[in-house]
Coordinates of C-alpha atoms in Angstrom, one line a residue:
X1 CA -5.1 22.9 22.4
X2 CA -7.8 25.5 20.6
X3 CA -8.8 24.8 17.3
X4 CA -7.3 27.7 14.9
X5 CA -9.6 30.1 13.4
X6 CA -10.4 29.7 9.7
X7 CA -9.2 31.9 7.6
X8 CA -11.6 33.8 4.8
X9 CA -10.9 32.2 1.7
X10 CA -13.6 31.4 -0.1
X11 CA -12.3 29.4 -3.2
X12 CA -10.0 27.3 -0.9
X13 CA -12.3 24.7 -0.6
X14 CA -13.9 24.2 -3.2
X15 CA -10.7 23.8 -5.5
X16 CA -9.4 21.0 -2.3
X17 CA -12.3 19.1 -3.4
X18 CA -11.0 18.5 -6.0
X19 CA -8.3 16.6 -4.5
X20 CA -8.0 12.8 -4.8
X21 CA -5.0 11.7 -2.7
X22 CA -3.6 8.7 -2.5
X23 CA -2.2 5.4 -2.6
X24 CA -2.0 2.0 -4.0
X25 CA -1.2 -1.2 -1.7
X26 CA -0.3 -5.1 -3.3
X27 CA 1.3 -8.2 -2.8
X28 CA 4.3 -8.4 -5.3
X29 CA 3.9 -9.0 -8.2
X30 CA -0.4 -8.5 -8.3
X31 CA 0.0 -5.3 -10.7
X32 CA 0.2 -2.4 -8.8
X33 CA 3.4 -1.1 -10.6
X34 CA 1.4 -1.7 -14.1
X35 CA -1.4 -0.6 -12.3
X36 CA -0.2 2.4 -12.3
X37 CA 1.2 3.2 -15.5
X38 CA -2.2 2.8 -16.9
X39 CA -3.6 5.4 -15.0
X40 CA -1.5 8.0 -15.7
X41 CA -1.8 6.8 -19.5
X42 CA -5.9 7.3 -19.4
X43 CA -4.7 10.9 -17.7
X44 CA -3.2 11.7 -21.0
X45 CA 0.3 12.0 -18.1
X46 CA 1.9 9.7 -20.6
X47 CA 1.7 9.0 -23.7
X48 CA 3.3 5.5 -24.1
X49 CA 3.0 2.8 -20.3
X50 CA 5.2 0.4 -20.1
X51 CA 4.6 -2.1 -17.5
X52 CA 7.1 -4.0 -16.0
X53 CA 7.0 -7.4 -17.5
X54 CA 5.0 -6.3 -20.5
X55 CA 7.9 -6.4 -23.2
X56 CA 11.3 -7.0 -23.8
X57 CA 11.5 -3.9 -25.4
X58 CA 9.0 -1.9 -23.1
X59 CA 10.3 0.5 -21.6
X60 CA 11.0 1.6 -18.7
X61 CA 7.2 1.8 -16.0
X62 CA 7.9 5.4 -15.0
X63 CA 6.8 5.2 -11.1
X64 CA 10.1 3.3 -10.8
X65 CA 13.4 5.4 -10.9
X66 CA 16.1 3.7 -8.8
X67 CA 18.6 1.9 -11.4
X68 CA 18.2 -1.3 -9.1
X69 CA 14.5 -0.8 -9.1
X70 CA 14.6 -1.3 -13.1
X71 CA 17.7 -4.1 -12.4
X72 CA 15.0 -5.7 -10.1
X73 CA 11.7 -5.4 -11.8
X74 CA 10.3 -4.5 -8.8
X75 CA 9.3 -1.2 -6.7
X76 CA 12.1 -0.2 -4.4
X77 CA 10.9 3.2 -2.9
X78 CA 7.8 5.1 -3.4
X79 CA 7.2 7.7 -5.2
X80 CA 4.9 10.5 -5.5
X81 CA 3.3 11.1 -9.3
X82 CA 0.2 14.3 -9.6
X83 CA -1.6 14.5 -12.4
X84 CA -5.4 15.9 -13.3
X85 CA -7.6 14.4 -15.7
X86 CA -11.6 15.5 -15.8
X87 CA -12.1 17.9 -13.3
X88 CA -9.9 16.0 -10.8
X89 CA -6.4 16.5 -9.0
X90 CA -4.9 13.2 -8.3
X91 CA -1.9 12.8 -6.4
X92 CA -1.3 9.0 -6.6
X93 CA 1.0 7.5 -3.7
X94 CA 3.2 4.6 -5.1
X95 CA 4.2 2.6 -2.3
X96 CA 6.5 -0.4 -3.1
X97 CA 4.7 -4.3 -2.5
X98 CA 7.7 -6.3 -1.1
X99 CA 7.4 -6.6 2.7
X100 CA 10.8 -5.8 3.6
X101 CA 9.9 -2.1 2.8
X102 CA 6.8 -2.2 4.4
X103 CA 8.2 0.9 6.9
X104 CA 8.4 3.0 3.8
X105 CA 4.9 2.4 3.1
X106 CA 4.0 2.4 6.5
X107 CA 5.0 6.7 6.1
X108 CA 3.5 7.0 2.9
X109 CA -0.4 5.6 3.9
X110 CA -0.2 8.3 6.8
X111 CA -0.2 10.9 3.1
X112 CA -3.5 9.1 2.1
X113 CA -6.3 9.9 2.5
X114 CA -7.6 6.5 0.2
X115 CA -5.7 3.4 -1.3
X116 CA -6.5 1.3 -4.2
X117 CA -6.2 -2.6 -3.0
X118 CA -5.1 -4.5 -6.0
X119 CA -5.5 -8.4 -5.6
X120 CA -4.6 -11.5 -7.5
X121 CA -7.2 -12.8 -9.7
X122 CA -5.8 -16.3 -9.2
X123 CA -4.0 -15.3 -5.8
X124 CA -6.5 -13.7 -4.4
X125 CA -5.5 -12.4 -0.9
X126 CA -1.9 -12.4 0.1
X127 CA 0.2 -12.1 3.3
X128 CA 0.9 -8.5 2.4
X129 CA -1.7 -7.4 1.2
X130 CA -3.2 -7.9 4.4
X131 CA -0.8 -6.6 6.1
X132 CA -1.1 -3.6 4.2
X133 CA -4.8 -3.9 4.8
X134 CA -4.1 -3.7 8.5
X135 CA -2.6 -0.6 8.4
X136 CA -5.3 1.0 6.2
X137 CA -7.3 0.5 8.6
X138 CA -6.1 1.4 11.6
X139 CA -5.7 5.2 9.5
X140 CA -8.8 4.9 8.9
X141 CA -8.4 5.0 4.6
X142 CA -11.8 4.2 2.8
X143 CA -10.2 1.2 0.0
X144 CA -11.5 0.6 -3.8
X145 CA -10.8 -3.5 -4.9
X146 CA -9.5 -3.6 -7.5
X147 CA -9.0 -7.3 -8.5
X148 CA -6.5 -7.5 -11.6
X149 CA -5.4 -10.3 -14.2
X150 CA -9.1 -11.3 -14.9
X151 CA -7.5 -12.6 -19.1
X152 CA -6.0 -14.8 -17.1
X153 CA -7.2 -18.7 -15.5
X154 CA -8.2 -17.8 -12.1
X155 CA -10.9 -17.9 -9.5
X156 CA -14.3 -18.0 -9.4
X157 CA -15.6 -14.1 -9.3
X158 CA -17.4 -15.0 -5.7
X159 CA -14.8 -16.6 -4.3
X160 CA -12.9 -13.5 -4.4
X161 CA -15.8 -11.7 -3.2
X162 CA -15.8 -14.0 0.2
X163 CA -12.4 -14.1 0.5
X164 CA -12.4 -10.3 1.4
X165 CA -15.6 -10.4 3.7
X166 CA -14.0 -13.4 5.1
X167 CA -10.8 -12.1 5.8
X168 CA -10.9 -8.2 6.5
X169 CA -14.2 -7.7 7.4
X170 CA -15.7 -5.8 4.7
X171 CA -18.5 -6.3 2.7
X172 CA -17.7 -6.2 -0.7
X173 CA -20.1 -5.3 -3.2
X174 CA -19.4 -6.1 -6.9
X175 CA -19.3 -3.0 -9.2
X176 CA -18.3 -3.7 -12.3
X177 CA -18.5 -8.1 -13.5
X178 CA -16.3 -10.1 -15.5
X179 CA -18.5 -12.2 -18.6
X180 CA -15.9 -15.1 -18.8
X181 CA -12.2 -15.4 -17.8
X182 CA -8.9 -15.9 -18.9
X183 CA -8.9 -15.5 -22.8
X184 CA -11.9 -15.7 -23.2
X185 CA -12.8 -12.8 -21.2
X186 CA -16.1 -11.3 -23.2
X187 CA -15.4 -7.8 -21.1
X188 CA -17.2 -6.5 -17.7
X189 CA -20.3 -5.2 -16.6
X190 CA -21.5 -1.9 -15.4
X191 CA -23.7 -2.5 -13.2
X192 CA -24.2 0.9 -12.3
X193 CA -25.9 0.4 -16.6
X194 CA -26.6 -3.1 -16.8
X195 CA -24.1 -2.3 -19.6
X196 CA -21.4 -4.6 -21.4
X197 CA -18.3 -3.0 -22.2
X198 CA -15.7 -5.1 -24.1
X199 CA -12.4 -2.8 -24.8
X200 CA -9.8 -3.8 -27.6
X201 CA -6.8 -4.7 -27.3
X202 CA -3.3 -2.8 -28.0
X203 CA 0.0 -3.9 -29.1
X204 CA 1.5 -4.6 -25.1
X205 CA -1.1 -2.7 -23.9
X206 CA 1.0 0.2 -24.3
X207 CA -1.6 2.2 -25.6
X208 CA -5.2 3.1 -24.7
X209 CA -7.8 1.3 -26.8
X210 CA -11.4 1.8 -27.4
X211 CA -14.7 0.5 -25.8
X212 CA -17.9 -0.2 -27.0
X213 CA -20.6 -0.6 -24.3
X214 CA -24.0 -2.5 -25.5
X215 CA -27.1 -3.9 -22.8
X216 CA -25.7 -7.6 -21.5
X217 CA -29.7 -8.6 -21.8
X218 CA -29.0 -7.7 -25.6
X219 CA -25.2 -8.2 -26.1
X220 CA -23.6 -10.3 -28.1
X221 CA -21.7 -14.1 -27.1
X222 CA -19.8 -13.6 -30.1
X223 CA -16.6 -15.6 -29.1
X224 CA -17.0 -15.9 -25.1
X225 CA -18.2 -19.9 -25.1
X226 CA -21.6 -20.7 -23.6
X227 CA -20.9 -22.2 -20.1
X228 CA -18.3 -19.3 -19.1
X229 CA -21.6 -16.4 -20.7
X230 CA -24.4 -18.9 -18.3
X231 CA -22.6 -18.8 -15.7
X232 CA -22.0 -14.6 -15.8
X233 CA -25.8 -14.2 -16.1
X234 CA -26.9 -16.2 -13.4
X235 CA -24.2 -14.3 -11.0
X236 CA -25.6 -11.0 -11.7
X237 CA -28.7 -12.6 -10.6
X238 CA -27.8 -13.7 -7.4
X239 CA -25.7 -10.5 -7.2
X240 CA -29.2 -8.7 -7.5
X241 CA -31.1 -10.8 -5.1
X242 CA -29.3 -10.8 -2.8
X243 CA -29.5 -6.3 -2.4
X244 CA -25.1 -6.1 -2.9
X245 CA -25.2 -2.7 -4.2
X246 CA -22.8 -0.1 -3.5
X247 CA -23.6 2.8 -0.6
X248 CA -20.3 5.9 -0.4
X249 CA -20.9 6.1 3.2
X250 CA -20.9 2.9 3.8
X251 CA -16.8 2.2 1.9
X252 CA -16.0 6.1 3.3
X253 CA -16.6 4.3 7.1
X254 CA -14.4 1.2 6.1
X255 CA -16.9 -0.9 6.1
X256 CA -17.3 -1.5 2.2
X257 CA -15.4 -1.4 -0.2
X258 CA -16.0 -1.4 -3.9
X259 CA -14.7 -4.1 -6.7
X260 CA -13.8 -3.9 -9.8
X261 CA -12.4 -6.8 -12.1
X262 CA -10.4 -5.9 -15.5
X263 CA -6.8 -6.0 -16.5
X264 CA -4.0 -4.1 -16.2
X265 CA -1.8 -5.1 -18.8
X266 CA -4.8 -5.5 -21.3
X267 CA -6.1 -2.0 -20.7
X268 CA -9.0 -3.6 -19.4
X269 CA -11.2 -2.2 -16.8
X270 CA -8.8 0.3 -15.9
X271 CA -10.6 4.0 -17.2
X272 CA -13.2 2.4 -15.2
X273 CA -11.3 1.9 -12.6
X274 CA -9.6 5.5 -12.3
X275 CA -13.4 7.0 -13.0
X276 CA -15.4 5.5 -10.4
X277 CA -12.8 5.6 -7.5
X278 CA -12.3 9.4 -8.3
X279 CA -16.4 10.1 -8.0
X280 CA -16.3 7.9 -5.1
X281 CA -13.0 8.7 -2.9
X282 CA -13.1 11.5 -0.4
X283 CA -11.6 14.8 -0.7
X284 CA -8.6 16.2 2.0
X285 CA -10.2 16.1 5.1
X286 CA -10.1 18.1 8.5
X287 CA -6.7 16.3 9.8
X288 CA -6.2 15.2 13.6
X289 CA -3.5 17.5 15.4
X290 CA -1.9 15.7 18.8
X291 CA -3.7 16.1 22.0
X292 CA -6.0 18.6 20.6
X293 CA -9.2 19.4 17.9
X294 CA -8.3 18.5 14.0
X295 CA -6.9 21.4 11.8
X296 CA -9.3 22.4 10.0
X297 CA -8.7 23.0 6.0
X298 CA -9.2 26.4 6.0
X299 CA -6.6 27.3 8.9
X300 CA -3.4 29.0 7.6
X301 CA -0.8 27.1 6.1
X302 CA 0.0 23.8 7.3
X303 CA 1.9 20.5 6.9
X304 CA 3.8 16.8 7.6
X305 CA 6.5 15.4 6.4
X306 CA 6.1 11.7 5.3
X307 CA 8.9 11.1 3.4
X308 CA 12.6 12.1 2.7
X309 CA 14.7 10.9 -0.7
X310 CA 18.0 11.8 -1.4
X311 CA 19.8 11.5 -4.7
X312 CA 17.1 11.4 -7.1
X313 CA 19.1 13.8 -8.9
X314 CA 22.1 11.6 -8.8
X315 CA 24.1 14.8 -10.9
X316 CA 23.0 17.3 -8.0
X317 CA 23.7 14.8 -5.2
X318 CA 19.7 16.5 -4.0
X319 CA 17.5 16.3 -0.6
X320 CA 14.1 16.3 -1.1
X321 CA 11.3 16.4 1.9
X322 CA 7.7 15.5 0.1
X323 CA 5.3 17.3 2.3
X324 CA 1.5 17.1 1.9
X325 CA -0.3 20.0 2.9
X326 CA -2.8 19.7 5.5
X327 CA -4.8 22.9 5.5
X328 CA -4.4 26.0 4.1
X329 CA -2.6 27.2 1.2
X330 CA 1.0 26.6 0.3
X331 CA 3.5 29.7 -1.7
X332 CA 6.2 28.3 -3.1
X333 CA 9.3 30.7 -0.7
X334 CA 7.2 31.0 2.0
X335 CA 8.3 31.0 6.1
X336 CA 6.5 27.6 8.1
X337 CA 7.7 27.3 11.6
X338 CA 9.1 23.4 12.6
X339 CA 7.6 22.8 15.1
X340 CA 10.4 20.3 16.1
X341 CA 12.4 22.8 17.0
X342 CA 9.7 25.9 17.2
X343 CA 12.7 27.5 14.2
X344 CA 11.5 29.5 11.3
X345 CA 12.0 27.7 8.0
X346 CA 11.6 28.4 4.5
X347 CA 10.4 26.4 2.0
X348 CA 12.4 28.6 -1.2
X349 CA 12.6 25.2 -3.4
X350 CA 9.4 23.4 -3.9
X351 CA 8.1 20.6 -6.8
X352 CA 5.2 18.9 -7.7
X353 CA 6.8 16.0 -8.4
X354 CA 6.2 13.0 -11.5
X355 CA 8.0 10.1 -9.9
X356 CA 12.3 11.7 -10.4
X357 CA 10.8 14.7 -12.2
X358 CA 9.8 18.4 -11.4
X359 CA 8.2 20.9 -12.3
X360 CA 7.7 24.3 -9.8
X361 CA 4.9 24.9 -7.8
X362 CA 4.3 27.8 -6.7
X363 CA 0.2 27.2 -5.1
X364 CA -0.9 24.2 -3.1
X365 CA -4.0 22.9 -1.3
X366 CA -4.7 20.4 2.0
X367 CA -4.4 16.9 0.1
X368 CA -1.9 17.9 -3.1
X369 CA 1.8 16.5 -2.2
X370 CA 5.3 19.3 -2.4
X371 CA 8.7 18.0 -2.9
X372 CA 11.1 20.3 -1.2
X373 CA 14.4 20.7 -2.0
X374 CA 17.1 20.7 -0.4
X375 CA 15.4 20.9 2.9
X376 CA 18.0 20.4 4.8
X377 CA 17.1 19.5 8.4
X378 CA 13.4 18.7 7.9
X379 CA 12.6 14.9 9.1
X380 CA 10.4 11.9 8.9
X381 CA 7.3 13.7 10.9
X382 CA 7.8 16.9 11.6
X383 CA 4.5 19.4 11.2
X384 CA 5.5 22.8 9.6
X385 CA 3.0 25.3 10.3
X386 CA 1.8 28.9 10.1
X387 CA 0.3 30.2 12.6
X388 CA -1.3 28.9 15.4
X389 CA 1.3 26.3 16.7
X390 CA 0.6 22.8 16.0
X391 CA 2.3 19.2 15.9
X392 CA 0.4 16.6 13.5
X393 CA 1.0 12.6 15.0
X394 CA 4.0 11.8 14.7
X395 CA 4.8 8.8 12.3
X396 CA 5.3 5.5 14.1
X397 CA 8.5 2.3 13.0
X398 CA 8.2 -1.0 12.2
X399 CA 10.0 -3.1 15.1
X400 CA 13.2 -4.5 13.4
X401 CA 13.5 -7.9 12.3
X402 CA 16.6 -8.4 11.1
X403 CA 20.4 -7.3 11.8
X404 CA 23.8 -6.7 9.6
X405 CA 27.0 -5.6 10.3
X406 CA 28.8 -2.3 8.1
X407 CA 31.7 -2.4 7.4
X408 CA 33.2 0.3 5.5
X409 CA 36.5 -1.2 3.0
X410 CA 38.5 1.9 2.1
X411 CA 39.5 3.9 4.9
X412 CA 40.3 6.9 2.4
X413 CA 36.5 7.1 1.6
X414 CA 35.6 7.7 6.1
X415 CA 34.0 10.6 5.4
X416 CA 31.8 9.6 2.2
X417 CA 30.7 6.4 3.8
X418 CA 29.6 8.3 7.5
X419 CA 27.7 10.7 4.9
X420 CA 25.9 8.2 3.6
X421 CA 25.4 5.9 6.8
X422 CA 23.2 9.1 7.9
X423 CA 21.6 10.1 4.7
X424 CA 19.9 6.3 4.6
X425 CA 18.8 6.1 8.5
X426 CA 17.5 10.3 8.3
X427 CA 15.1 8.7 4.6
X428 CA 14.1 5.3 6.8
X429 CA 15.8 3.6 4.5
X430 CA 17.2 1.0 7.3
X431 CA 17.6 1.5 11.6
X432 CA 21.3 2.4 12.1
X433 CA 22.7 1.4 15.3
X434 CA 26.0 2.0 17.1
X435 CA 27.8 0.6 19.6
X436 CA 28.6 3.7 21.5
X437 CA 32.9 3.2 21.5
X438 CA 33.0 2.3 18.3
X439 CA 31.3 4.8 16.6
X440 CA 30.4 4.8 13.0
X441 CA 33.8 2.0 13.2
X442 CA 31.4 -0.6 12.3
X443 CA 27.6 0.4 12.2
X444 CA 24.9 -2.7 13.0
X445 CA 21.6 -2.1 10.9
X446 CA 19.0 -2.8 11.4
X447 CA 15.5 -3.6 9.3
X448 CA 11.9 -5.5 8.1
X449 CA 14.1 -7.8 5.9
X450 CA 16.8 -8.8 4.0
X451 CA 15.9 -6.2 0.4
X452 CA 16.5 -3.6 2.7
X453 CA 20.6 -3.9 3.5
X454 CA 19.9 -4.5 -0.4
X455 CA 19.3 -1.8 -1.2
X456 CA 21.6 0.3 1.5
X457 CA 25.5 -1.5 0.1
X458 CA 24.1 -0.8 -3.4
X459 CA 22.9 2.8 -2.5
X460 CA 26.6 3.5 -0.6
X461 CA 28.3 1.8 -3.8
X462 CA 26.7 3.9 -6.4
X463 CA 26.1 7.5 -4.6
X464 CA 28.1 7.7 -2.1
X465 CA 31.2 5.2 -4.1
X466 CA 31.8 3.5 -0.9
X467 CA 33.0 0.0 -0.8
X468 CA 31.0 -1.7 1.9
X469 CA 30.8 -5.7 3.2
X470 CA 27.8 -6.7 4.7
X471 CA 27.8 -9.1 7.6
X472 CA 24.7 -11.2 9.5
X473 CA 24.8 -10.6 13.4
X474 CA 23.2 -13.0 15.2
X475 CA 20.7 -10.4 16.7
X476 CA 16.8 -11.2 17.1
X477 CA 15.9 -8.6 19.3
X478 CA 15.5 -4.8 19.9
X479 CA 14.4 -3.2 23.0
X480 CA 14.6 0.7 23.6
X481 CA 15.7 1.0 28.0
X482 CA 16.3 4.0 29.3
X483 CA 19.7 5.6 29.3
X484 CA 20.1 5.5 32.6
X485 CA 18.8 1.8 32.5
X486 CA 21.5 1.3 29.9
X487 CA 24.1 0.6 32.0
X488 CA 22.6 -2.0 34.0
X489 CA 22.6 -4.5 30.8
X490 CA 25.9 -3.7 29.3
X491 CA 28.6 -6.5 28.7
X492 CA 25.7 -9.4 29.3
X493 CA 25.5 -12.5 28.2
X494 CA 23.8 -12.8 24.6
X495 CA 22.7 -9.1 25.1
X496 CA 24.7 -5.5 22.8
X497 CA 23.6 -2.2 24.6
X498 CA 23.8 0.0 20.6
X499 CA 22.8 3.8 20.1
X500 CA 20.6 4.5 17.3
X501 CA 19.9 6.8 15.1
X502 CA 18.1 10.0 17.9
X503 CA 20.5 8.6 20.4
X504 CA 18.4 6.8 22.2
X505 CA 19.1 4.1 24.2
X506 CA 18.4 0.2 22.7
X507 CA 18.9 -3.7 24.2
X508 CA 20.1 -6.0 21.5
X509 CA 19.5 -10.0 22.6
X510 CA 20.4 -13.1 20.1
X511 CA 17.9 -15.5 21.5
X512 CA 14.0 -15.3 23.2
X513 CA 16.2 -16.9 25.9
X514 CA 18.5 -13.9 26.3
X515 CA 15.7 -11.8 26.5
X516 CA 13.8 -13.5 29.3
X517 CA 17.3 -13.8 31.2
X518 CA 17.0 -9.9 31.4
X519 CA 13.4 -10.2 32.4
X520 CA 13.8 -11.9 35.2
X521 CA 17.4 -10.6 36.6
X522 CA 15.6 -6.8 36.1
X523 CA 11.9 -6.5 36.7
X524 CA 12.4 -3.9 37.5
X525 CA 14.1 -2.5 34.3
X526 CA 11.9 -1.4 31.5
X527 CA 12.2 -3.1 27.6
X528 CA 9.1 -1.7 26.1
X529 CA 9.2 -3.0 22.6
X530 CA 9.2 -0.9 19.2
X531 CA 7.5 0.3 16.9
X532 CA 4.6 -0.7 14.8
X533 CA 5.4 -4.3 14.5
X534 CA 3.2 -6.2 17.1
X535 CA -0.2 -4.3 16.3
X536 CA 0.3 -4.9 12.3
X537 CA 0.7 -8.8 13.3

């Protein structure tokens, strides 16, 4: 494939340079959703922040738009938050922190140019954080680290830096440094200026408080215990002696991570993180394509569909396809070619997203995220383009690790049931597998974790009005098999041949032993592993 000739658009690169498209990743309860809210607060996108745990009467977090998210206090579905601050334009991809929704997070990271990794100061690097970091590394995403909850008892800051270096192989470079810890946190030192930054607390952290700066060498310890103050002095001297300095090129190359300390809930260090991230993070770059050169930013319009979400507005039963613009200018109402079919596709109803709130968008640039409403026919992984044909790399899926049988309890609502499972499968909420002779009568749901199934059940009941029952299935492994080979496995002990949503054939195995038996008995039948689970650990 040859490189698309750039079009004459002198302002496009300058405008694109202001874009910052990023995701926030973390282990559950590290403070990802709270930090998301505080970014919006400091940018003026909201006037009062609502966190998941801050106060019983606090309003719900903006990014958690689904009712089930509000009930459980966790992020379930990825959302997009578009906002501007100090000349930068941000596309914030808020991802689920729970491991059961790793696949949704993975798809969303395919649309990001960088990531903020949130660590709990008391727990450091946790399993889900490590898994998501591997995804970021595979995608080549630079990572900024925010050590959260420094106003609570936690691990020593130097120990956290050691964890980052030893467990994920990044060289940590502290941009800020905490002085004191827990209730005695006096503020953070900005290592770039040598100033101590103190923060005023506000009620439940719902509004922006004042900040004050003083040269650390002249600062008054005030209420900070003398031993903690002295420890911060010695730690900063040690960092200076070790020559731990930030190198932006090393950061962009994925070898170094800038580290900020603070408390999202109390608004400590949030503005400094937002400002530092905006200055350090990359703007959108040329994107790789299948079997060819990168797609230049100045080339005609192209975009990747990375997510589909239905019923964000239950009153209208809508369907939103999330596009990341990769080149050229998007214009509302334009017609592009859908690479999968080669047919024209009109992009008529386009919005910028702010969770489930929307604003009509007339134009978007590389890095921007656009929601196309009622875009029937678009699927995650689709490419849209104008000009020379192009297709971006497919978005891999995760290998299923859990299986349940789904049963519709009300035969009169079979059409709704069928439409519901088709919608959930298309969105990627779960994988829907069907026994060829049963069809949609009793499908098998496959996923990474139990919460995926509970979300599927909740949405079938609330959005489609179907009462359903989930029954644990005995299957443990899934392998892909060629359609002409599938009949050889039909009826074998401990196996089941099923069809996936794309028409491909899978074989389910109830144990490692049954899988081994098939490999021994049918050595010529290729059983391919699914998705990215193996390579991501």
